[in-house]
mmCIF file of C-alpha atoms and ligand atoms in Angstrom:
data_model
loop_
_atom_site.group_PDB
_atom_site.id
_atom_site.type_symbol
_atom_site.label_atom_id
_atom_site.label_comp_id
_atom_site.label_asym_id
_atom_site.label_seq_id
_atom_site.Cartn_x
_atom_site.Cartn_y
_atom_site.Cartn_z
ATOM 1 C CA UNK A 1 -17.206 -8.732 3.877
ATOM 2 C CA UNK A 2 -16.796 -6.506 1.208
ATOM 3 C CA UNK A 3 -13.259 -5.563 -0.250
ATOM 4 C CA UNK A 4 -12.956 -1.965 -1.729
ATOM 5 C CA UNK A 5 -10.007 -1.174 -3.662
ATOM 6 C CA UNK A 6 -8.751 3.096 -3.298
ATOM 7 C CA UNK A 7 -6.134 5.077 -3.848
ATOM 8 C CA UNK A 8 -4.782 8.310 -3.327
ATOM 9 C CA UNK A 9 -4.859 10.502 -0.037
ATOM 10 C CA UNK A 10 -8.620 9.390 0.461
ATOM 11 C CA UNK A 11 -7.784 6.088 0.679
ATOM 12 C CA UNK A 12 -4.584 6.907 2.906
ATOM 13 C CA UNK A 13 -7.128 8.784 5.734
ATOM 14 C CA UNK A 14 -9.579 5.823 5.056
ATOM 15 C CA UNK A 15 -7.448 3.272 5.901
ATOM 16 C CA UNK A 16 -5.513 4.327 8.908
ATOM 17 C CA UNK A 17 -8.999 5.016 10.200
ATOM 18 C CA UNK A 18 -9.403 1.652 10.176
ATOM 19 C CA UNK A 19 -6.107 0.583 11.664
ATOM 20 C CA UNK A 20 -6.638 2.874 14.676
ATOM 21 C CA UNK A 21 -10.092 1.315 14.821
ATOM 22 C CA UNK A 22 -8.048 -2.511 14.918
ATOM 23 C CA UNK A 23 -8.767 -3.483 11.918
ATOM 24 C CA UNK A 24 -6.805 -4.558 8.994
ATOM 25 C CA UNK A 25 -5.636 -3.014 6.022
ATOM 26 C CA UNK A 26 -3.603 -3.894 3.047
ATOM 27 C CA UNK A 27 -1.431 -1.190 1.962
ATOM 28 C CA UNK A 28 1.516 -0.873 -1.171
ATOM 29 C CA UNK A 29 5.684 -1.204 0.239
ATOM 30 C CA UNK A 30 8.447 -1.180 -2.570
ATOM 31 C CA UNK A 31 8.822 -4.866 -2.508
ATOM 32 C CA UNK A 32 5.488 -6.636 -2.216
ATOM 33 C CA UNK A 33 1.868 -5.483 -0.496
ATOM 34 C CA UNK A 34 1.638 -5.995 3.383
ATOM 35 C CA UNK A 35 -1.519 -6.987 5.162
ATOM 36 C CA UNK A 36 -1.009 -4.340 8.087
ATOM 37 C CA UNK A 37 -2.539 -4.050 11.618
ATOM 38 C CA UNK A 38 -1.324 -1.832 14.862
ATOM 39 C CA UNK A 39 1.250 -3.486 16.187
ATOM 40 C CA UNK A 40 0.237 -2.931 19.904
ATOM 41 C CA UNK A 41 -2.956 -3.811 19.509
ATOM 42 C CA UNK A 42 -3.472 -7.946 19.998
ATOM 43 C CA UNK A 43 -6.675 -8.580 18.632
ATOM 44 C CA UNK A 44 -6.206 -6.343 15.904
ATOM 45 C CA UNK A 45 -2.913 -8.528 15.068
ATOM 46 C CA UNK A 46 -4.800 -11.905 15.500
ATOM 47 C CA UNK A 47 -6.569 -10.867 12.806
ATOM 48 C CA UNK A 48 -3.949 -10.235 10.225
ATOM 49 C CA UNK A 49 -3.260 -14.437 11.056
ATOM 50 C CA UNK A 50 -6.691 -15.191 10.654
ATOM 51 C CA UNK A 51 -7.473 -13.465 7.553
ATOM 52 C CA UNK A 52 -3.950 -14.820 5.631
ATOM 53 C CA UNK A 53 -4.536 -18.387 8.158
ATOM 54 C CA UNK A 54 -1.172 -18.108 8.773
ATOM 55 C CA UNK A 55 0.643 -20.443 11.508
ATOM 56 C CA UNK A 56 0.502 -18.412 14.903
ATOM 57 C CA UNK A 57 4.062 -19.351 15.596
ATOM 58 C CA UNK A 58 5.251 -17.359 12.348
ATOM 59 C CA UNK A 59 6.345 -13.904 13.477
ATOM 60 C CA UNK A 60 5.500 -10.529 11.717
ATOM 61 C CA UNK A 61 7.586 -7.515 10.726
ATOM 62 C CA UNK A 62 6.658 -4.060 12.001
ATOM 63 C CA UNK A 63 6.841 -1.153 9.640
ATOM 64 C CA UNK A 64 7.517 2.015 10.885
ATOM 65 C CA UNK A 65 7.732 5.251 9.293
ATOM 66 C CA UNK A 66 10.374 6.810 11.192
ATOM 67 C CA UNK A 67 13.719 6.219 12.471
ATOM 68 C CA UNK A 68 12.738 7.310 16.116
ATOM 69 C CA UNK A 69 10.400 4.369 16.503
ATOM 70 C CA UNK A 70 12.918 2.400 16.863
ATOM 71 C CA UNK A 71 14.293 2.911 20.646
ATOM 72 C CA UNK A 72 10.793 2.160 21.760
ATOM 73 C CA UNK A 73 10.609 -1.293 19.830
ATOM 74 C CA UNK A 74 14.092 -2.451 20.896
ATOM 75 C CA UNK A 75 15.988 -2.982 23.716
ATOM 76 C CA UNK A 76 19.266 -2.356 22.448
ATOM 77 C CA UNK A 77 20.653 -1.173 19.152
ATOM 78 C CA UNK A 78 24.278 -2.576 18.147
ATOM 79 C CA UNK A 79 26.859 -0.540 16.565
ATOM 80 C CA UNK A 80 26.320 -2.636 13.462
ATOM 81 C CA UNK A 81 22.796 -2.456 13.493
ATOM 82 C CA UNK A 82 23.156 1.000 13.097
ATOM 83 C CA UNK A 83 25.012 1.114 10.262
ATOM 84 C CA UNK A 84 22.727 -0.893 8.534
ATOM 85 C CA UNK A 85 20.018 1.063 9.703
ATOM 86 C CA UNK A 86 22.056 4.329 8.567
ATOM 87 C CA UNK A 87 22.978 2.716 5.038
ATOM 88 C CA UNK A 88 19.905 0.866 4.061
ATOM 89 C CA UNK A 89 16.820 2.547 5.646
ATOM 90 C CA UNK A 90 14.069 3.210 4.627
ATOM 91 C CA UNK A 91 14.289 0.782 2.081
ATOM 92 C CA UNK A 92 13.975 -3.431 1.012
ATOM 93 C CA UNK A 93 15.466 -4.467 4.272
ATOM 94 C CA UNK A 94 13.892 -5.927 7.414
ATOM 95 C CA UNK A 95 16.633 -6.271 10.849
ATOM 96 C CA UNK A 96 16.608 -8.331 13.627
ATOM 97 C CA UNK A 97 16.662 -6.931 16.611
ATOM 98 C CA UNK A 98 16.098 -7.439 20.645
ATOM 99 C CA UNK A 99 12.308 -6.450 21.271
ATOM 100 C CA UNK A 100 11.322 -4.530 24.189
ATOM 101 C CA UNK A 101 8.571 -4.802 26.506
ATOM 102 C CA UNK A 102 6.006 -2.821 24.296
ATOM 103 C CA UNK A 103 5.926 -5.499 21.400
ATOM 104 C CA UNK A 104 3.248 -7.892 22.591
ATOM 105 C CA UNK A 105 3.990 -11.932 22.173
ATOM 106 C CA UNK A 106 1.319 -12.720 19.317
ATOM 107 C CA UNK A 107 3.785 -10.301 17.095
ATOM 108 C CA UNK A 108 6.782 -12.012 17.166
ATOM 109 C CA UNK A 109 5.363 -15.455 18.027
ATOM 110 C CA UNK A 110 6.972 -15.376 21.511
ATOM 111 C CA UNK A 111 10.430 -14.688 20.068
ATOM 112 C CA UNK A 112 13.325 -12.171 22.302
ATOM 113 C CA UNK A 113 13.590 -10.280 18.981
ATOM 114 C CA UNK A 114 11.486 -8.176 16.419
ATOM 115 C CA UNK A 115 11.778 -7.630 12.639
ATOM 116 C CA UNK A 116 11.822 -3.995 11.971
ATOM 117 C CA UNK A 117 11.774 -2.599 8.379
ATOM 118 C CA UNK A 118 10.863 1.464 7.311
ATOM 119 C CA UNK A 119 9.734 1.043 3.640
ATOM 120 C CA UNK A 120 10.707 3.774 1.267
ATOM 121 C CA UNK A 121 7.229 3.449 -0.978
ATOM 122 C CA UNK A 122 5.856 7.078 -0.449
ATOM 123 C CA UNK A 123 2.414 5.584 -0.134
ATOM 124 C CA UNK A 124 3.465 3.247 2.781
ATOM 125 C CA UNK A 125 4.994 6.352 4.082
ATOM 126 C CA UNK A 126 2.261 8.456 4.649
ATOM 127 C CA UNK A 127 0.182 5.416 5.577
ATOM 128 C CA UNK A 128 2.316 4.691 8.687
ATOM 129 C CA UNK A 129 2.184 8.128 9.509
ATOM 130 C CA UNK A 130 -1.353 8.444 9.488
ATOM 131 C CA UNK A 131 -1.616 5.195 11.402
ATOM 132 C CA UNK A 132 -0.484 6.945 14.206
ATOM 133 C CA UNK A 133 1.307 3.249 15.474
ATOM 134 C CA UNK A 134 4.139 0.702 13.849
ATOM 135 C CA UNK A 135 2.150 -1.172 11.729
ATOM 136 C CA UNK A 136 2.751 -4.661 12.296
ATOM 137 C CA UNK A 137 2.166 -6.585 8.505
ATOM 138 C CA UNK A 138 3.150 -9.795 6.727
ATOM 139 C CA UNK A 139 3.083 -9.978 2.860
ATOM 140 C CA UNK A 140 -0.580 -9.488 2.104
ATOM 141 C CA UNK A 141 -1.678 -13.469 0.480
ATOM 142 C CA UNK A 142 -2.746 -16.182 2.220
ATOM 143 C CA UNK A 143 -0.727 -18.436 3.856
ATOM 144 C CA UNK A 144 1.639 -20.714 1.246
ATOM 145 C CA UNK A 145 0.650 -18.302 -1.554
ATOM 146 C CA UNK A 146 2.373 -16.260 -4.306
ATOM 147 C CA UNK A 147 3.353 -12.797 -2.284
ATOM 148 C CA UNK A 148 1.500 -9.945 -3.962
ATOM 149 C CA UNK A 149 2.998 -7.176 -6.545
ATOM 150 C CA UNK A 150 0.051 -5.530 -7.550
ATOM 151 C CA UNK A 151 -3.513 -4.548 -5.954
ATOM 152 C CA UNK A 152 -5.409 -6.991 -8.073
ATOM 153 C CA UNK A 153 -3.121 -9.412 -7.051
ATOM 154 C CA UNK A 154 -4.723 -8.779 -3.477
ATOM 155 C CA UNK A 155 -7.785 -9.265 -4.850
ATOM 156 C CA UNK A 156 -7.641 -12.407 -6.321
ATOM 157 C CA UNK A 157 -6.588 -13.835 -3.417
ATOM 158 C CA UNK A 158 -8.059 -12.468 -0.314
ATOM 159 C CA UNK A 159 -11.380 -10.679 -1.153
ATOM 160 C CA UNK A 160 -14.059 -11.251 1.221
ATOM 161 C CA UNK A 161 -11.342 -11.448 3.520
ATOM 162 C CA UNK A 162 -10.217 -7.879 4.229
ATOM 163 C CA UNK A 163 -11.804 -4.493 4.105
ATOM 164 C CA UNK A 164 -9.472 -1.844 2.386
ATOM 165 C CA UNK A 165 -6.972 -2.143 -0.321
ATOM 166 C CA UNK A 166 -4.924 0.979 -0.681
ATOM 167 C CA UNK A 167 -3.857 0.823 -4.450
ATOM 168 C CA UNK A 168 -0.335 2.238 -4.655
ATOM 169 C CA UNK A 169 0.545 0.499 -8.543
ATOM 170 C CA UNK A 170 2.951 -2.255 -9.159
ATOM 171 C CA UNK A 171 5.162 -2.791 -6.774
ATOM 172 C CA UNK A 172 9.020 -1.550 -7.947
ATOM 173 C CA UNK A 173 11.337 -3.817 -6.294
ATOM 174 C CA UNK A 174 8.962 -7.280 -6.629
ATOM 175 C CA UNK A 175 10.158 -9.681 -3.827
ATOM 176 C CA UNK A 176 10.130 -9.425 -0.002
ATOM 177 C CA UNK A 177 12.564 -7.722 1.809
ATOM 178 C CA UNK A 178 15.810 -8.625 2.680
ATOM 179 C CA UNK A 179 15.511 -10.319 6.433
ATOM 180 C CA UNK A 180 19.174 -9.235 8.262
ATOM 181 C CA UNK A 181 19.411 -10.368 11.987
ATOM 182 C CA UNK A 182 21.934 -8.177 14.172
ATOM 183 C CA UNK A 183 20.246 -9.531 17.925
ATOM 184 C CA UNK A 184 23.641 -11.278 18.141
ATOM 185 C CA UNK A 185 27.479 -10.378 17.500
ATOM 186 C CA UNK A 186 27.316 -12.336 13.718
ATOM 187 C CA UNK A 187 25.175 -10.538 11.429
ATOM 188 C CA UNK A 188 23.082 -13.116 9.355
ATOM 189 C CA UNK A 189 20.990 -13.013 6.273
ATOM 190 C CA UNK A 190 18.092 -15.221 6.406
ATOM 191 C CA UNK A 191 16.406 -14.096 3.350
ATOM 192 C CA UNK A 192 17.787 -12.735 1.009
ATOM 193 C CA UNK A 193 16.361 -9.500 -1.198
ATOM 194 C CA UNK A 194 17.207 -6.589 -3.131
ATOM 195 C CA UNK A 195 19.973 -5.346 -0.247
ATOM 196 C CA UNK A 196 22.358 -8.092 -1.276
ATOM 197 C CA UNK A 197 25.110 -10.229 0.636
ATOM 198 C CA UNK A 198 27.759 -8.122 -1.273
ATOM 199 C CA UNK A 199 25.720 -4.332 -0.648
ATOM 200 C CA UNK A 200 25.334 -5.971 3.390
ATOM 201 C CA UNK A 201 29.228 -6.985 3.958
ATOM 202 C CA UNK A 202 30.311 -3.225 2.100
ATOM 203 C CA UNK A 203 28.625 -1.959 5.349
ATOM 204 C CA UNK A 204 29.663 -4.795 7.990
ATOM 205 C CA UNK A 205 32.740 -5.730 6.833
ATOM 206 C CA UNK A 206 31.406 -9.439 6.784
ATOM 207 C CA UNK A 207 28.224 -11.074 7.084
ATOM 208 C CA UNK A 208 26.699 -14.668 6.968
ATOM 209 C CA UNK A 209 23.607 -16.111 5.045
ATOM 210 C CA UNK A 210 21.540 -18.676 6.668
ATOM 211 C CA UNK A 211 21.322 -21.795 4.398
ATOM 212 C CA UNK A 212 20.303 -24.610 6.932
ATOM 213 C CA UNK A 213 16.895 -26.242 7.635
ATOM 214 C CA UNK A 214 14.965 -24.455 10.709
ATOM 215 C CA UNK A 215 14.907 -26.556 13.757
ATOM 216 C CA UNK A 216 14.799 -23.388 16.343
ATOM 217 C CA UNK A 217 12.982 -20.647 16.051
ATOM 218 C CA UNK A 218 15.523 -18.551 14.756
ATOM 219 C CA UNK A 219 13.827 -17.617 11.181
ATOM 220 C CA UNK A 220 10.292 -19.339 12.034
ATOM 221 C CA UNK A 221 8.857 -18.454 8.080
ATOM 222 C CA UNK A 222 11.765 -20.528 6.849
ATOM 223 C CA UNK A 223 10.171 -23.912 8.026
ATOM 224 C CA UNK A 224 6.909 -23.137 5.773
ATOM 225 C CA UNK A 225 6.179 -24.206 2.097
ATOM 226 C CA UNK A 226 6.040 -20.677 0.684
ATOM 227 C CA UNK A 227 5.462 -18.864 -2.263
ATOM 228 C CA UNK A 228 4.308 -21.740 -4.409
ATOM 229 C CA UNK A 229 1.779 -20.810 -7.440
ATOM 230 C CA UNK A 230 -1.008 -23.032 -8.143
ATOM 231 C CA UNK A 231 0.400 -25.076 -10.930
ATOM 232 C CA UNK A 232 3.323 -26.820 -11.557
ATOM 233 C CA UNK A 233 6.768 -25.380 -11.749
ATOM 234 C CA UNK A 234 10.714 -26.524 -12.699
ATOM 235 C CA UNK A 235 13.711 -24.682 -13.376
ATOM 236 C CA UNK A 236 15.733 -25.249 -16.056
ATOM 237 C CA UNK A 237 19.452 -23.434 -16.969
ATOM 238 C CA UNK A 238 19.477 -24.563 -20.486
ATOM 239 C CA UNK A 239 17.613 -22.593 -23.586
ATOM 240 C CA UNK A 240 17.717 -26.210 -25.573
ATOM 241 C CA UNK A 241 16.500 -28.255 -22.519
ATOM 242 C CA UNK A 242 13.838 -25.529 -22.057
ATOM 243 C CA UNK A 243 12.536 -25.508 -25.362
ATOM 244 C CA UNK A 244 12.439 -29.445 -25.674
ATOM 245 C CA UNK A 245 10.718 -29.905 -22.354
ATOM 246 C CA UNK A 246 8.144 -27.033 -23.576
ATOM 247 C CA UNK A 247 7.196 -29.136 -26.281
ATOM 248 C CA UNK A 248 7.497 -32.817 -24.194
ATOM 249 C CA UNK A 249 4.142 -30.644 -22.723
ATOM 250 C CA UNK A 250 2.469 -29.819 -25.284
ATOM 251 C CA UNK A 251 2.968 -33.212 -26.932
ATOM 252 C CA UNK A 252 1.381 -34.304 -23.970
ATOM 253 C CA UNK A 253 -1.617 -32.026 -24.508
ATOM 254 C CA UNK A 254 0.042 -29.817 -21.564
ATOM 255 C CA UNK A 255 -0.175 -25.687 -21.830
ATOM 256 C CA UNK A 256 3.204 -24.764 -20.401
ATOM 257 C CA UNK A 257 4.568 -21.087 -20.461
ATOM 258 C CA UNK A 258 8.276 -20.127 -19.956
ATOM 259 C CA UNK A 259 9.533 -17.362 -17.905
ATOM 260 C CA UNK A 260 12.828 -16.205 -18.808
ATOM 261 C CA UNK A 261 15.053 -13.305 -19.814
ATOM 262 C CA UNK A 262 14.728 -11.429 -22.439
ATOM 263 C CA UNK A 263 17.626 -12.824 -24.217
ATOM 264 C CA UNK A 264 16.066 -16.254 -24.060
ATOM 265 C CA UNK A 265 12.724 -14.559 -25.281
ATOM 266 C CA UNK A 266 13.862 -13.206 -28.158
ATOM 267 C CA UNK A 267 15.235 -17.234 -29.415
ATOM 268 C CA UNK A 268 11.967 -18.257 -28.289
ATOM 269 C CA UNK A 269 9.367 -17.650 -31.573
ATOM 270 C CA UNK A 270 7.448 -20.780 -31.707
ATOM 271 C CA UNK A 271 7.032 -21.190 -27.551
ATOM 272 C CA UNK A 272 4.660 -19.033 -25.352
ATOM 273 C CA UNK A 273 7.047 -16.933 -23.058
ATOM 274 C CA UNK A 274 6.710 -14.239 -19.835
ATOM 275 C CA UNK A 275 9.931 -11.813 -20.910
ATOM 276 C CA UNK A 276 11.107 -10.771 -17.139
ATOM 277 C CA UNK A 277 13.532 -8.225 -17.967
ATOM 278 C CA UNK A 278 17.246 -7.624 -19.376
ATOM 279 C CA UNK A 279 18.679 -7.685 -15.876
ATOM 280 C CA UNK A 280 18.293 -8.485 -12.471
ATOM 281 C CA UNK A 281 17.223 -5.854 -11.020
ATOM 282 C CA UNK A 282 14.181 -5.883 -14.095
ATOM 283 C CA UNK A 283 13.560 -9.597 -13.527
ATOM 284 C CA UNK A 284 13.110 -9.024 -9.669
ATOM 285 C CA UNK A 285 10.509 -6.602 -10.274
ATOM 286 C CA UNK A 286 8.538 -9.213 -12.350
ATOM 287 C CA UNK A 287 9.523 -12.382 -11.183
ATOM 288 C CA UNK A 288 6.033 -12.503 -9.211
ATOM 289 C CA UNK A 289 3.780 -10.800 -11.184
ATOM 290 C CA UNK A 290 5.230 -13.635 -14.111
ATOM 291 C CA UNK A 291 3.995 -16.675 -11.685
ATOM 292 C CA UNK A 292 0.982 -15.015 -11.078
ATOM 293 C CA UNK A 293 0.141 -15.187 -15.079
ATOM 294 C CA UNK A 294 1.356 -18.058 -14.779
ATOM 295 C CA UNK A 295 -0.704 -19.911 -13.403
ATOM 296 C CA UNK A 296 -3.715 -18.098 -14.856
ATOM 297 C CA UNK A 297 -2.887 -19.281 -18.450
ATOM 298 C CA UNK A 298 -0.913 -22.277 -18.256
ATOM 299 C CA UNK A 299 -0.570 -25.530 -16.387
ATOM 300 C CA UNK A 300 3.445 -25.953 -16.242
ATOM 301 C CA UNK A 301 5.411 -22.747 -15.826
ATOM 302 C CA UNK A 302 9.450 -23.425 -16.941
ATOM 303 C CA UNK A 303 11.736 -20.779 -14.681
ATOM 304 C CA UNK A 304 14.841 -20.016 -16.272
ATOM 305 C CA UNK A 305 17.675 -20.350 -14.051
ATOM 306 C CA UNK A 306 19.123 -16.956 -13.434
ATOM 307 C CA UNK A 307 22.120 -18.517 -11.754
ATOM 308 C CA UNK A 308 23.369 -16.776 -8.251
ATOM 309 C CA UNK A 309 24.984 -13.447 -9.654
ATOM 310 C CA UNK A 310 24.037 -10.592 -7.433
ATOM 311 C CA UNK A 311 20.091 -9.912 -7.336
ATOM 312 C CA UNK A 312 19.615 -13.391 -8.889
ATOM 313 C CA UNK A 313 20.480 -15.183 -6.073
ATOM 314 C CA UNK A 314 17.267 -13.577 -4.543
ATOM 315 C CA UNK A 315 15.191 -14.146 -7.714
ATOM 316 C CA UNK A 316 16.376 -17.956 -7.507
ATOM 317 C CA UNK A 317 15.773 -18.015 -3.105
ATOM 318 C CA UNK A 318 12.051 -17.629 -4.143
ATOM 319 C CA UNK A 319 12.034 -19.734 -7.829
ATOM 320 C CA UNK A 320 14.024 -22.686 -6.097
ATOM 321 C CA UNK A 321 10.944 -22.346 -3.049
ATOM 322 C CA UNK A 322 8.313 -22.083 -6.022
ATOM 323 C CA UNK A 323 9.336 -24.426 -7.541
ATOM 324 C CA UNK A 324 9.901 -26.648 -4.659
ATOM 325 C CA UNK A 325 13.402 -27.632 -5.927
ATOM 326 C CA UNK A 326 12.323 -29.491 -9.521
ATOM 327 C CA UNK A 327 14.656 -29.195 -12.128
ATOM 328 C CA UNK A 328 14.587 -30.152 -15.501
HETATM 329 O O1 TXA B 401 9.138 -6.966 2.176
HETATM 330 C C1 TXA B 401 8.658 -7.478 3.200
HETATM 331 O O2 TXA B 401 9.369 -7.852 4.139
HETATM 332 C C2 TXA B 401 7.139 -7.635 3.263
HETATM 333 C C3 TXA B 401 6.528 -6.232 3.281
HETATM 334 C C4 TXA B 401 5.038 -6.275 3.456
HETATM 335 O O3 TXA B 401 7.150 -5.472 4.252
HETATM 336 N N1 TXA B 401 6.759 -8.392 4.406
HETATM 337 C C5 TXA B 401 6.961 -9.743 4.497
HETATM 338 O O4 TXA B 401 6.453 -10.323 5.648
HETATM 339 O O5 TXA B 401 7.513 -10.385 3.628
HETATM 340 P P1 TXA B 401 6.269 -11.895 5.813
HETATM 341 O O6 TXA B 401 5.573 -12.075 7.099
HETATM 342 O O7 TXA B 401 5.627 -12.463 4.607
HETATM 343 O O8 TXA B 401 7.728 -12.419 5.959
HETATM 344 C C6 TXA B 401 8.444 -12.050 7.104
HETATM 345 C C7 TXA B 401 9.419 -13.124 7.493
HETATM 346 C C8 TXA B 401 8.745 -14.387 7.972
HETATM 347 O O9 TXA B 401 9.370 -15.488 7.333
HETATM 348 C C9 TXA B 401 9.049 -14.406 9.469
HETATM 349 O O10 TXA B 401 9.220 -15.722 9.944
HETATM 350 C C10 TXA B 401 10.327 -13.616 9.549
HETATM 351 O O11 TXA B 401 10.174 -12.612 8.586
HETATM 352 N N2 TXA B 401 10.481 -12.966 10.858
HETATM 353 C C11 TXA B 401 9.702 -12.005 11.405
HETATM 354 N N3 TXA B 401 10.137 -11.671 12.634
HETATM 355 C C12 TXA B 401 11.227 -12.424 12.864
HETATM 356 C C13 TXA B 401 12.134 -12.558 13.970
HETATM 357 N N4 TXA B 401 11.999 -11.828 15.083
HETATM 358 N N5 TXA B 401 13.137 -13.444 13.854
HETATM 359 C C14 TXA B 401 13.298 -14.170 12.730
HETATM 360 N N6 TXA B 401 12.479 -14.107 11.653
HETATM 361 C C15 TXA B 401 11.451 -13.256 11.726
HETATM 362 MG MG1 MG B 402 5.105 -13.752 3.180
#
């Protein structure tokens, strides 16, 4: 199959042609591209888990592009659930909610509840409108891989695979959404985003985040390896540390690159260094795209460890998964 790459409002009409059709299309959000299919139509969504060969029994998000969707995806909408919705949507922010009737199985992977998230991207916007349907759309790589931030980033990973990219430029936020489930009386984060704990409990008074390891089916994704790049990759909290174990590599005939701050990137001269920002909100927005490179140019990438301030706890959710918890 061949993969074409558009933009602009051609490439808008073009692709929800194709979605009404049941096919797939991958299409820009704020936070990371999204491999989207109609959500009510079940071969159309087989084929998102086909093309990304993604575990049936992983359930997707549907994006919507207006608030009135949302009675005829859910069964019930808690008072809390509506403030979130009225605080944080459309934006980075998927909820948790009971599904109704109309949702078929394969989307949710047999769960009583459906994500729901309303991106704020214009593109996305007009995309979902066009569409004519909730678009029902996981991040658009293949299973275990680095979530997309850019249209080549698509590219690279799934052409062949997929018949439309809708270009829409780098991606401003840079990691998933925040995943927020109000099906039951205690709100709970379980993953967290740009919408942080702090931004969440401001709204809900209080609010829990889901550390454990998945048994249930209560946030199926968290049970997979995820977001891991192709080479290897350890965190490390000290500039010193960092800069010794750089050269431990290279000693070793390694080819290592660190991602850090720019603070650290300005004491790095002699070592080979992805500069992710000045804050978190900056780093966020790269943090991808940086592992990505990565593993393009270099066989050991070196995270900086950002610590659990704010948006850096989300930065660190997906370096610690990554990285697949080695430290140095
Ligand atoms: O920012 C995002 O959320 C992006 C863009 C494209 O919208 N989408 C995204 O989808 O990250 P995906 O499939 O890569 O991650 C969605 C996560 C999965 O881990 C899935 O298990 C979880 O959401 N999920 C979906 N429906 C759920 C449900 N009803 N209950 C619990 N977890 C759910
Ligand atoms: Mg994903």
């Amino acid at each position: 199959m061949q993969t074409l790459i558009m933009e602009g409002a051609a490439a808008i009409e073009k692709g929800a042609a194709l979605i009404r059709r049941g096919d797939v299309v991958v299409f820009p959000t704020e936070t990371v591209y999204g491999l989207g299919a109609d959500a009510f139509n079940e071969t159309a969504v087989e084929e998102i888990f086909r093309a990304k060969g993604r575990p049936n029994d992983n359930p997707l998000i549907v994006h919507i592009a207006d608030k009135s969707e949302l009675t005829g995806l859910t069964r019930e909408i808690s008072p809390q659930a509506q403030k979130v919705i009225e605080a944080f949507m459309p934006g980075p922010i998927t909820v948790i909610l009971p599904k109704s009737d109309r949702v078929p199985d394969c989307v949710t992977a047999g769960l009583d509840t459906v994500g729901i998230r309303m991106p704020a991207h214009p593109v996305a916007r007009a995309f979902i409108n066009a569409c004519n349907t909730p678009v029902a759309a996981p991040s658009a790589n293949t299973s275990t891989r680095i979530s997309p931030t850019s249209a080549r980033h698509v590219y690279d990973d799934m052409q062949g695979k997929i018949p439309l990219i809708i270009d829409g430029g780098a991606c401003d936020v840079g990691i998933e959404s925040t995943i927020v489930d109000l099906s039951s009386d205690t709100p709970t984060i379980l993953r967290p985003g740009a919408i942080t704990a702090q931004m969440l409990a401001q709204v809900l008074g209080k609010v829990q985040t889901f550390h454990g390891q998945v048994v249930v089916a209560k946030a199926p994704g968290m049970k997979y390896k995820h977001y891991a790049p192709d080479c290897e990759m350890a965190v490390c909290s000290d500039l010193n540390r960092a800069k010794a174990y750089y050269e431990e590599c290279v000693a070793q005939g390694g080819n290592p690159v660190i991602l850090c701050s720019s603070r650290w990137a300005r004491e790095m001269t002699h070592e080979r260094t992805i500069d992710l920002g000045e804050d978190g909100t900056q780093v966020m927005k790269n943090i991808y795209g940086a592992m990505h490179t990565g593993e393009e140019i270099a066989d050991t990438i070196i995270c900086q460890d950002f610590g659990q301030e704010g948006k850096y706890a989300s930065v660190m959710n997906r370096v610690e998964k990554a990285s697949g918890g080695k430290r140095i």
